[in-house]
Coordinates of C-alpha atoms and ligand atoms in Angstrom, one line a residue:
M5 CA -32.2 -9.6 11.5
T6 CA -34.7 -10.9 9.1
A7 CA -34.2 -10.5 5.3
A8 CA -36.9 -7.8 5.3
E9 CA -35.1 -5.9 8.1
F10 CA -31.8 -6.3 6.4
R11 CA -33.2 -4.9 3.2
E12 CA -34.6 -1.9 5.0
H13 CA -31.5 -1.1 6.9
G14 CA -29.2 -2.0 4.0
H15 CA -30.9 0.6 1.9
A16 CA -30.4 3.1 4.7
V17 CA -26.8 2.2 5.0
V18 CA -26.1 2.6 1.3
D19 CA -27.9 6.0 1.5
W20 CA -25.8 6.9 4.5
V21 CA -22.5 6.2 2.6
A22 CA -23.7 8.0 -0.5
D23 CA -24.7 11.1 1.6
Y24 CA -21.3 10.9 3.5
W25 CA -19.4 11.0 0.2
D26 CA -21.6 14.0 -0.9
R27 CA -21.0 16.0 2.3
M28 CA -17.4 14.9 3.0
A29 CA -15.8 17.9 1.5
S30 CA -17.4 20.2 4.0
L31 CA -16.0 18.2 7.0
P32 CA -12.7 19.0 8.6
V33 CA -10.3 16.5 7.0
L34 CA -8.2 15.8 10.0
S35 CA -10.2 14.7 13.1
Q36 CA -10.2 17.4 15.8
V37 CA -11.1 15.1 18.8
K38 CA -8.9 14.9 21.8
P39 CA -7.5 11.5 23.1
G40 CA -10.2 9.6 25.0
Q41 CA -13.1 11.8 23.6
V42 CA -14.6 9.0 21.5
R43 CA -14.5 6.5 24.3
A44 CA -16.0 8.9 26.8
E45 CA -19.1 9.1 24.7
L46 CA -19.7 5.4 24.6
P47 CA -21.6 3.5 27.3
D48 CA -19.5 1.6 29.8
V49 CA -21.2 -1.7 29.2
P50 CA -22.8 -3.2 26.1
P51 CA -26.6 -3.2 25.8
E52 CA -28.4 -6.1 27.5
A53 CA -31.3 -5.9 25.1
G54 CA -30.9 -5.5 21.4
E55 CA -31.3 -2.0 20.0
P56 CA -32.7 -0.7 16.7
F57 CA -30.3 -0.3 13.9
T58 CA -31.3 3.3 13.5
A59 CA -29.8 4.0 17.0
L60 CA -26.4 2.8 15.7
L61 CA -26.6 5.1 12.7
A62 CA -27.5 8.0 15.0
D63 CA -24.3 7.3 17.0
L64 CA -22.3 6.9 13.8
D65 CA -23.2 10.6 13.1
A66 CA -22.9 11.8 16.6
I67 CA -19.8 10.0 17.9
V68 CA -17.9 8.3 15.1
V69 CA -17.9 10.8 12.3
P70 CA -16.3 13.6 14.5
G71 CA -13.6 11.1 15.5
L72 CA -12.7 10.3 11.9
T73 CA -9.9 11.6 9.7
H74 CA -11.6 11.6 6.3
W75 CA -9.3 9.6 4.1
Q76 CA -11.7 10.0 1.1
H77 CA -11.9 13.8 1.5
P78 CA -10.7 15.7 -1.6
G79 CA -8.3 17.6 0.6
F80 CA -6.6 14.5 2.0
F81 CA -3.0 14.6 0.8
A82 CA -1.2 12.9 3.7
Y83 CA 0.8 9.6 3.6
F84 CA -0.4 7.9 0.5
P85 CA -4.1 7.7 -0.6
S86 CA -6.2 4.8 0.6
S87 CA -8.6 5.2 -2.2
T88 CA -12.0 3.6 -2.3
S89 CA -14.9 3.7 -4.8
G90 CA -18.5 2.7 -5.3
P91 CA -17.7 -0.7 -7.0
A92 CA -15.2 -1.6 -4.3
V93 CA -17.6 -0.8 -1.4
L94 CA -20.5 -2.7 -3.1
A95 CA -18.2 -5.7 -3.6
E96 CA -17.2 -5.6 0.0
L97 CA -20.9 -5.8 0.9
L98 CA -21.3 -8.7 -1.4
S99 CA -18.3 -10.4 0.1
A100 CA -19.6 -9.9 3.6
G101 CA -23.1 -11.1 2.5
L102 CA -21.7 -14.3 1.0
G103 CA -19.7 -14.8 4.2
V104 CA -17.4 -17.4 2.6
Q105 CA -14.0 -18.2 4.0
G106 CA -11.6 -19.3 1.3
M107 CA -8.8 -21.0 3.1
L108 CA -8.9 -24.0 0.8
W109 CA -10.0 -24.3 -2.9
Q110 CA -12.6 -26.7 -1.6
T111 CA -14.1 -24.3 0.9
S112 CA -15.2 -22.1 -2.0
P113 CA -13.7 -22.8 -5.4
A114 CA -14.9 -19.5 -6.8
C115 CA -13.2 -17.6 -4.1
T116 CA -9.8 -19.1 -5.0
E117 CA -10.3 -19.2 -8.8
L118 CA -11.6 -15.7 -9.1
E119 CA -8.6 -14.5 -7.1
Q120 CA -6.2 -16.4 -9.3
H121 CA -7.8 -15.1 -12.4
V122 CA -8.1 -11.4 -11.4
L123 CA -4.5 -11.4 -10.3
D124 CA -3.5 -12.8 -13.6
W125 CA -5.5 -10.0 -15.2
L126 CA -3.7 -7.5 -13.1
A127 CA -0.3 -8.9 -13.9
G128 CA -1.2 -8.4 -17.6
L129 CA -2.3 -4.8 -16.9
L130 CA 0.9 -4.1 -15.1
G131 CA 3.1 -5.7 -17.7
L132 CA 4.5 -8.3 -15.2
P133 CA 6.2 -11.3 -16.6
E134 CA 4.4 -14.6 -17.3
R135 CA 6.3 -16.4 -14.6
F136 CA 4.3 -14.3 -12.0
T137 CA 1.1 -15.8 -13.3
F138 CA -0.6 -19.2 -12.9
A139 CA 0.3 -19.9 -16.6
G140 CA 3.9 -19.8 -15.4
S141 CA 5.7 -21.2 -12.4
G142 CA 4.4 -18.6 -10.0
G143 CA 1.2 -16.7 -9.3
G144 CA -0.5 -13.9 -7.4
V145 CA -2.3 -13.8 -4.1
I146 CA -4.1 -11.0 -2.3
Q147 CA -2.6 -10.1 1.1
D148 CA -3.9 -7.6 3.5
S149 CA -0.8 -5.4 3.1
A150 CA 2.6 -4.9 1.5
S151 CA 4.1 -5.8 4.9
S152 CA 2.4 -9.2 5.0
A153 CA 3.5 -9.8 1.4
L154 CA 7.1 -9.0 2.3
L155 CA 7.0 -11.3 5.3
V156 CA 5.8 -14.3 3.3
V157 CA 8.2 -13.8 0.5
L158 CA 11.1 -13.4 2.9
L159 CA 10.0 -16.8 4.4
A160 CA 10.0 -18.2 0.9
A161 CA 13.5 -16.8 0.2
L162 CA 14.8 -18.3 3.4
H163 CA 13.2 -21.6 2.6
R164 CA 14.9 -21.7 -0.8
K165 CA 18.2 -20.4 0.4
S166 CA 18.4 -22.9 3.3
G167 CA 17.4 -25.8 1.1
G168 CA 14.3 -26.3 3.3
R169 CA 16.2 -26.3 6.6
A170 CA 14.8 -23.0 7.8
R171 CA 11.5 -24.9 8.2
T172 CA 12.7 -27.4 10.7
D173 CA 15.7 -25.7 12.3
G174 CA 14.7 -22.1 12.1
V175 CA 17.1 -19.4 10.8
D176 CA 20.8 -19.2 11.5
R177 CA 20.7 -15.7 12.8
G178 CA 24.2 -14.7 12.5
R179 CA 24.6 -16.0 9.0
Y180 CA 21.9 -14.4 6.8
R181 CA 21.7 -10.9 5.4
V182 CA 19.0 -8.9 3.7
Y183 CA 19.4 -5.6 1.9
A184 CA 17.4 -2.5 1.1
S185 CA 18.1 1.1 0.6
I186 CA 18.1 3.5 3.6
E187 CA 14.9 4.9 2.1
A188 CA 13.1 1.5 2.2
H189 CA 9.9 0.9 4.1
S190 CA 10.1 0.0 7.8
S191 CA 8.3 -3.3 7.1
L192 CA 11.6 -4.9 6.2
E193 CA 12.9 -4.4 9.8
K194 CA 9.6 -5.8 11.1
A195 CA 9.8 -8.8 8.8
A196 CA 13.4 -9.4 10.0
R197 CA 12.2 -9.4 13.6
I198 CA 9.2 -11.7 12.9
T199 CA 11.2 -14.2 10.9
G200 CA 13.8 -14.4 13.7
L201 CA 16.6 -13.0 11.5
G202 CA 16.7 -9.9 13.8
T203 CA 17.3 -6.4 12.7
S204 CA 21.1 -6.8 12.7
S205 CA 20.6 -9.0 9.6
V206 CA 19.3 -5.9 7.7
R207 CA 21.9 -3.9 5.7
F208 CA 20.8 -0.5 4.6
I209 CA 22.4 0.7 1.4
E210 CA 23.2 4.3 0.6
T211 CA 21.3 6.1 -2.0
R212 CA 22.2 8.3 -5.0
A213 CA 21.3 11.9 -5.6
D214 CA 17.8 11.0 -6.6
L215 CA 17.3 9.0 -3.4
S216 CA 17.3 5.6 -5.2
M217 CA 19.5 2.7 -4.1
D218 CA 23.1 3.0 -5.2
P219 CA 23.8 -0.4 -7.0
E220 CA 27.5 0.0 -6.6
A221 CA 27.1 0.4 -2.8
L222 CA 24.9 -2.7 -2.8
R223 CA 27.5 -4.7 -4.7
T224 CA 30.2 -3.7 -2.3
A225 CA 28.1 -4.6 0.7
I226 CA 27.1 -8.0 -0.6
A227 CA 30.6 -8.9 -1.8
G228 CA 32.0 -7.8 1.6
D229 CA 29.5 -10.0 3.4
V230 CA 30.1 -13.0 1.2
D231 CA 33.9 -12.6 1.8
A232 CA 33.1 -12.6 5.5
G233 CA 31.3 -15.9 5.2
L234 CA 27.8 -14.5 5.4
T235 CA 24.9 -15.5 3.1
P236 CA 22.8 -12.9 1.2
V237 CA 19.2 -14.0 1.2
M238 CA 17.2 -11.2 -0.2
V239 CA 17.4 -7.8 -1.7
M240 CA 14.3 -5.6 -1.4
A241 CA 14.2 -3.0 -4.2
T242 CA 11.6 -0.2 -3.9
V243 CA 9.6 1.1 -6.8
G244 CA 8.3 4.4 -5.3
T245 CA 9.6 4.8 -1.7
T246 CA 7.2 5.8 1.0
S247 CA 9.1 8.9 1.9
T248 CA 9.7 10.4 -1.6
S249 CA 8.6 7.9 -4.3
A250 CA 12.2 7.2 -5.4
V251 CA 12.5 4.3 -7.8
D252 CA 15.4 1.9 -7.2
P253 CA 17.3 0.8 -10.4
V254 CA 15.9 -2.8 -10.5
D255 CA 17.7 -3.3 -13.8
R256 CA 21.0 -2.8 -12.1
I257 CA 20.2 -4.4 -8.8
G258 CA 18.9 -7.6 -10.5
P259 CA 22.2 -8.7 -12.0
I260 CA 23.8 -8.3 -8.6
C261 CA 21.1 -10.5 -7.0
A262 CA 21.6 -13.1 -9.7
E263 CA 25.4 -13.1 -9.2
F264 CA 25.2 -13.7 -5.5
G265 CA 22.1 -15.9 -5.5
A266 CA 19.9 -13.5 -3.5
W267 CA 16.1 -13.4 -3.9
L268 CA 15.0 -10.1 -5.4
H269 CA 11.7 -8.7 -4.0
V270 CA 10.3 -5.5 -5.4
D271 CA 8.2 -3.4 -3.0
A272 CA 6.0 -1.3 -5.2
G273 CA 3.4 -0.6 -2.5
Y274 CA 2.2 2.8 -3.6
A275 CA 3.6 3.2 -7.1
G276 CA 3.3 -0.1 -8.8
V277 CA -0.3 0.3 -10.0
A278 CA 0.9 3.3 -12.1
A279 CA 2.4 0.8 -14.5
I280 CA -1.0 0.2 -16.0
C281 CA -0.2 3.4 -18.0
P282 CA 2.3 2.7 -20.8
E283 CA 4.0 6.0 -20.3
L284 CA 4.7 5.1 -16.7
R285 CA 5.6 1.5 -17.3
W286 CA 9.3 2.5 -17.0
I287 CA 9.0 2.2 -13.2
H288 CA 9.0 -1.6 -13.8
R289 CA 12.2 -1.6 -15.7
G290 CA 14.3 -4.7 -14.8
I291 CA 11.4 -6.6 -13.1
T292 CA 10.7 -8.9 -16.1
D293 CA 14.3 -10.0 -16.2
Y294 CA 15.2 -10.3 -12.5
A295 CA 12.5 -10.1 -9.9
D296 CA 11.5 -13.2 -7.8
S297 CA 8.6 -11.4 -6.2
Y298 CA 6.7 -8.2 -6.4
A299 CA 3.9 -6.5 -4.4
T300 CA 1.7 -3.5 -5.0
N301 CA -1.3 -2.2 -3.1
P302 CA -4.4 -1.6 -5.3
H303 CA -5.9 -0.3 -2.0
K304 CA -3.7 2.8 -2.2
W305 CA -4.0 4.4 -5.6
L306 CA -6.2 2.0 -7.5
L307 CA -9.6 2.7 -5.9
T308 CA -9.9 -0.8 -4.4
A309 CA -10.7 0.1 -0.7
F310 CA -8.4 -1.1 2.1
D311 CA -7.3 -3.9 2.3
C312 CA -6.0 -5.3 -1.0
D313 CA -2.3 -6.0 -1.7
A314 CA -1.4 -7.9 -4.9
C315 CA 1.6 -10.1 -4.1
Y316 CA 3.3 -12.1 -6.9
V317 CA 5.9 -14.8 -6.8
S318 CA 7.7 -16.4 -9.7
D319 CA 8.2 -19.7 -7.8
R320 CA 5.0 -20.7 -6.0
A321 CA 6.7 -23.9 -4.8
A322 CA 9.1 -21.9 -2.6
L323 CA 6.2 -20.0 -1.0
V324 CA 4.1 -23.1 -0.4
G325 CA 7.1 -25.0 0.7
A326 CA 7.8 -22.4 3.3
L327 CA 4.3 -22.1 4.7
S328 CA 2.3 -25.3 4.1
V329 CA 1.3 -27.4 7.1
V330 CA -1.3 -30.0 6.6
P331 CA -3.2 -31.2 9.7
E332 CA -5.7 -34.0 9.3
Y333 CA -8.7 -31.8 9.6
L334 CA -7.8 -29.8 6.5
R335 CA -7.1 -32.9 4.3
N336 CA -9.4 -33.2 1.2
S337 CA -9.3 -34.8 -2.1
A338 CA -9.0 -31.6 -4.2
S339 CA -5.8 -30.6 -2.3
E340 CA -4.4 -34.0 -2.7
S341 CA -5.1 -34.1 -6.4
G342 CA -2.4 -31.4 -6.8
T343 CA -4.6 -29.6 -9.3
V344 CA -5.8 -26.7 -7.1
V345 CA -4.4 -23.7 -5.3
D346 CA -5.0 -23.6 -1.6
Y347 CA -4.3 -20.0 -0.6
R348 CA -3.9 -20.8 3.1
D349 CA -0.4 -21.9 2.0
W350 CA 0.3 -18.4 0.6
Q351 CA -0.2 -16.3 3.7
V352 CA 0.2 -16.2 7.5
P353 CA -3.4 -16.8 8.7
L354 CA -5.4 -19.9 7.8
G355 CA -8.7 -18.2 7.1
R356 CA -9.2 -15.6 4.3
R357 CA -11.8 -13.2 3.1
F358 CA -13.2 -13.1 -0.4
R359 CA -11.2 -10.0 -1.4
A360 CA -10.9 -10.8 -5.1
L361 CA -14.5 -9.6 -5.5
K362 CA -13.6 -6.0 -5.0
L363 CA -10.6 -6.0 -7.3
W364 CA -12.8 -7.7 -9.9
A365 CA -15.5 -5.2 -9.4
V366 CA -13.1 -2.2 -9.6
I367 CA -11.4 -3.5 -12.8
R368 CA -14.8 -4.3 -14.5
W369 CA -16.5 -1.1 -13.5
Y370 CA -13.7 1.3 -14.6
G371 CA -12.1 -0.9 -17.2
A372 CA -8.4 -0.6 -17.9
E373 CA -9.0 2.8 -19.6
G374 CA -10.9 4.2 -16.6
L375 CA -8.1 3.1 -14.2
R376 CA -5.5 4.6 -16.4
A377 CA -7.5 7.8 -16.5
H378 CA -7.5 7.9 -12.7
I379 CA -3.7 7.4 -12.5
R380 CA -3.1 10.0 -15.2
H381 CA -5.4 12.5 -13.5
S382 CA -3.5 12.2 -10.2
V383 CA -0.1 12.5 -11.9
A384 CA -1.2 15.6 -13.9
L385 CA -2.5 17.3 -10.7
A386 CA 0.8 16.5 -8.9
Q387 CA 2.8 17.9 -11.8
R388 CA 0.8 21.1 -11.8
F389 CA 1.3 21.5 -8.1
A390 CA 5.0 20.9 -8.4
S391 CA 5.2 23.5 -11.1
W392 CA 3.7 26.1 -8.8
V393 CA 6.2 25.1 -6.1
A394 CA 9.1 25.4 -8.5
A395 CA 8.0 28.8 -9.7
D396 CA 7.9 30.2 -6.1
D397 CA 11.2 31.3 -4.7
R398 CA 10.1 30.8 -1.1
F399 CA 9.8 27.1 -1.7
E400 CA 12.1 24.3 -2.9
L401 CA 11.3 20.8 -4.4
M402 CA 13.1 18.2 -2.4
A403 CA 13.0 15.1 -4.6
P404 CA 12.1 14.0 -8.2
H405 CA 8.3 13.7 -8.5
P406 CA 7.5 11.5 -11.5
L407 CA 4.2 10.2 -10.0
S408 CA 1.6 11.7 -7.7
L409 CA 3.8 12.6 -4.7
V410 CA 5.4 16.0 -4.3
C411 CA 8.0 16.7 -1.6
F412 CA 8.7 20.3 -0.9
R413 CA 9.6 22.8 1.8
L414 CA 10.1 26.4 2.6
R415 CA 13.8 27.3 2.0
G416 CA 15.7 27.7 5.2
P417 CA 15.4 26.2 8.6
D418 CA 13.0 23.4 9.7
E419 CA 11.0 25.3 12.2
P420 CA 8.9 27.5 9.8
N421 CA 8.1 24.3 7.9
R422 CA 6.8 22.6 11.0
L423 CA 4.7 25.6 11.8
L424 CA 3.3 25.8 8.2
L425 CA 2.3 22.1 8.3
Q426 CA 0.7 22.5 11.7
E427 CA -1.3 25.5 10.7
I428 CA -2.6 24.2 7.4
N429 CA -3.6 20.9 9.0
D430 CA -5.3 22.7 11.8
S431 CA -7.3 24.6 9.2
G432 CA -9.3 21.4 8.6
R433 CA -9.4 22.1 4.9
I434 CA -6.4 19.9 3.8
Y435 CA -4.2 17.4 5.4
L436 CA -0.5 16.8 4.5
S437 CA 2.1 14.7 6.2
H438 CA 5.9 15.1 6.3
T439 CA 9.1 13.3 6.0
T440 CA 12.8 14.2 6.2
V441 CA 14.9 14.4 3.1
R442 CA 18.6 14.5 3.8
D443 CA 17.7 15.5 7.3
A444 CA 15.6 18.4 6.3
F445 CA 12.0 18.6 7.5
T446 CA 9.9 18.2 4.3
L447 CA 6.2 18.4 3.5
R448 CA 4.6 15.7 1.3
L449 CA 1.6 16.2 -0.9
A450 CA 0.2 12.9 -2.2
I451 CA -2.6 12.8 -4.7
G452 CA -4.8 9.8 -5.6
G453 CA -8.2 9.9 -3.9
A454 CA -11.2 9.6 -6.2
A455 CA -12.7 12.9 -5.1
T456 CA -9.7 15.1 -5.6
R457 CA -10.0 17.5 -8.5
E458 CA -7.9 20.4 -9.8
E459 CA -9.9 23.0 -7.6
H460 CA -8.8 21.1 -4.5
V461 CA -5.1 21.1 -5.4
T462 CA -5.4 24.8 -6.3
A463 CA -7.0 25.5 -2.9
A464 CA -4.2 23.5 -1.2
W465 CA -1.6 25.6 -2.9
D466 CA -3.4 28.9 -2.1
L467 CA -3.6 27.9 1.5
L468 CA 0.1 26.9 1.7
S469 CA 1.1 30.1 -0.1
R470 CA -1.0 32.4 2.1
N471 CA 0.1 30.7 5.3
A472 CA 3.7 30.9 4.2
S473 CA 3.3 34.7 3.7
E474 CA 1.7 35.1 7.1
L475 CA 4.5 33.2 8.7
A476 CA 7.1 35.4 6.9
D477 CA 5.2 38.6 8.1
R478 CA 5.2 37.3 11.6
G479 CA 9.0 36.8 11.2
Ligands
LIG30 C1 2.5 1.8 1.9 C2 3.8 1.1 1.6 C3 4.2 -0.1 2.4 C4 3.4 -0.6 3.5 O1 2.1 -0.8 3.2 P1 1.1 -1.8 4.0 O2 0.4 -2.3 2.9 O3 0.3 -0.9 4.9 O4 1.9 -2.8 4.8 C5 5.4 -0.7 2.0 N1 6.1 -0.2 1.0 C6 5.8 0.9 0.3 C7 6.7 1.4 -0.7 C8 4.6 1.6 0.6 O5 4.3 2.7 -0.1

């Protein structure tokens, strides 16, 4: 593709995306294709001769779009948002156009230093302590996901706890324990498997009435394990659980970690970015005093386009010590000078994309005020929705809803709730997902996309309310 051709098709692609955003609200939010339908429309073999780019765009409309669930749709309320925005998309294009691979400082100094700098900015915006920045003993790194962040910090915790022996001898499976609440994200079990600790090393701690970790139960579990000769390696506290957005009491969990020498990781995948608002900063209570690591996903609620997880550690030496391997072909004078950061030592893969560009673009375009406005808008809409649920006797709220997630259900048995969810999702107008809260089937409405406005939340409530009435009429 020549530069002239790229210019022509590039303009068409930007137009395509802008048109898609304009018409998205009229598309069925949840894809209606059947399994295998998308593949059945694709040729069995790739083209022998090159094709015009316009043919690809035509198939994008004809084959791909019907097979999409539209995550940026204003009626997308499932899971958590995966919000994107103009500046994020344009910066992704720039990143791809530059095509740099930032595994070492030397392979593109700007790729590394911009990432360090923007993550220091974000630490400031979120009120994280200085030891999580490059001015302190730690620093931030962009991972693809909160799961990857957890995996690397668990390796760092094992490295530190084992005095470096985990690197050479692997982990002593029977000996180590990690802890999280029963509401914690499944990525902890995955990380336990990948590190070789195995799932039997994970202790799930009971929760309190508000679904946050019970610190007394944590203390009892750790003390019992220590008495039994086991070694607590890490506690993962969650700020905003995936199921209900419960916030674990980090200020009470922290002293227990300190007492028993366990690494404290804070998983704030969805909710952490809300701390840019002073009135929501309470979700970070205890982090400044106690956390060893912290991760939040700007790609969820902060308009940064998947993928972008901001992962912070207070002790970068532990992370680099756990992960650094230096083959001859990567040796260079900058690394050996000890004055640069080589992000390959902060993640699982060697190679890495220039993802800092999009976080930089998003922060600069919106400014801190614009980002706070986005968070506040989502929270306000969620609170309004929750007030409608609370005022309707047919429904009940199932968990505290301090942020932009509301968990609710029809009072009574599960089956009408399953039907209600199925029917509203089949309508194509909105998309919600579900969870269980104390074994009860529960609907989740999560707000945070850039396109969602009050009218869309009102329409969601009208649809839910109308379908609930019809369900009741049908008995
Ligand atoms: C979304 C989420 C995760 C996992 O996110 P990935 O980035 O997809 O790995 C982990 N923890 C919490 C609390 C989350 O909300």
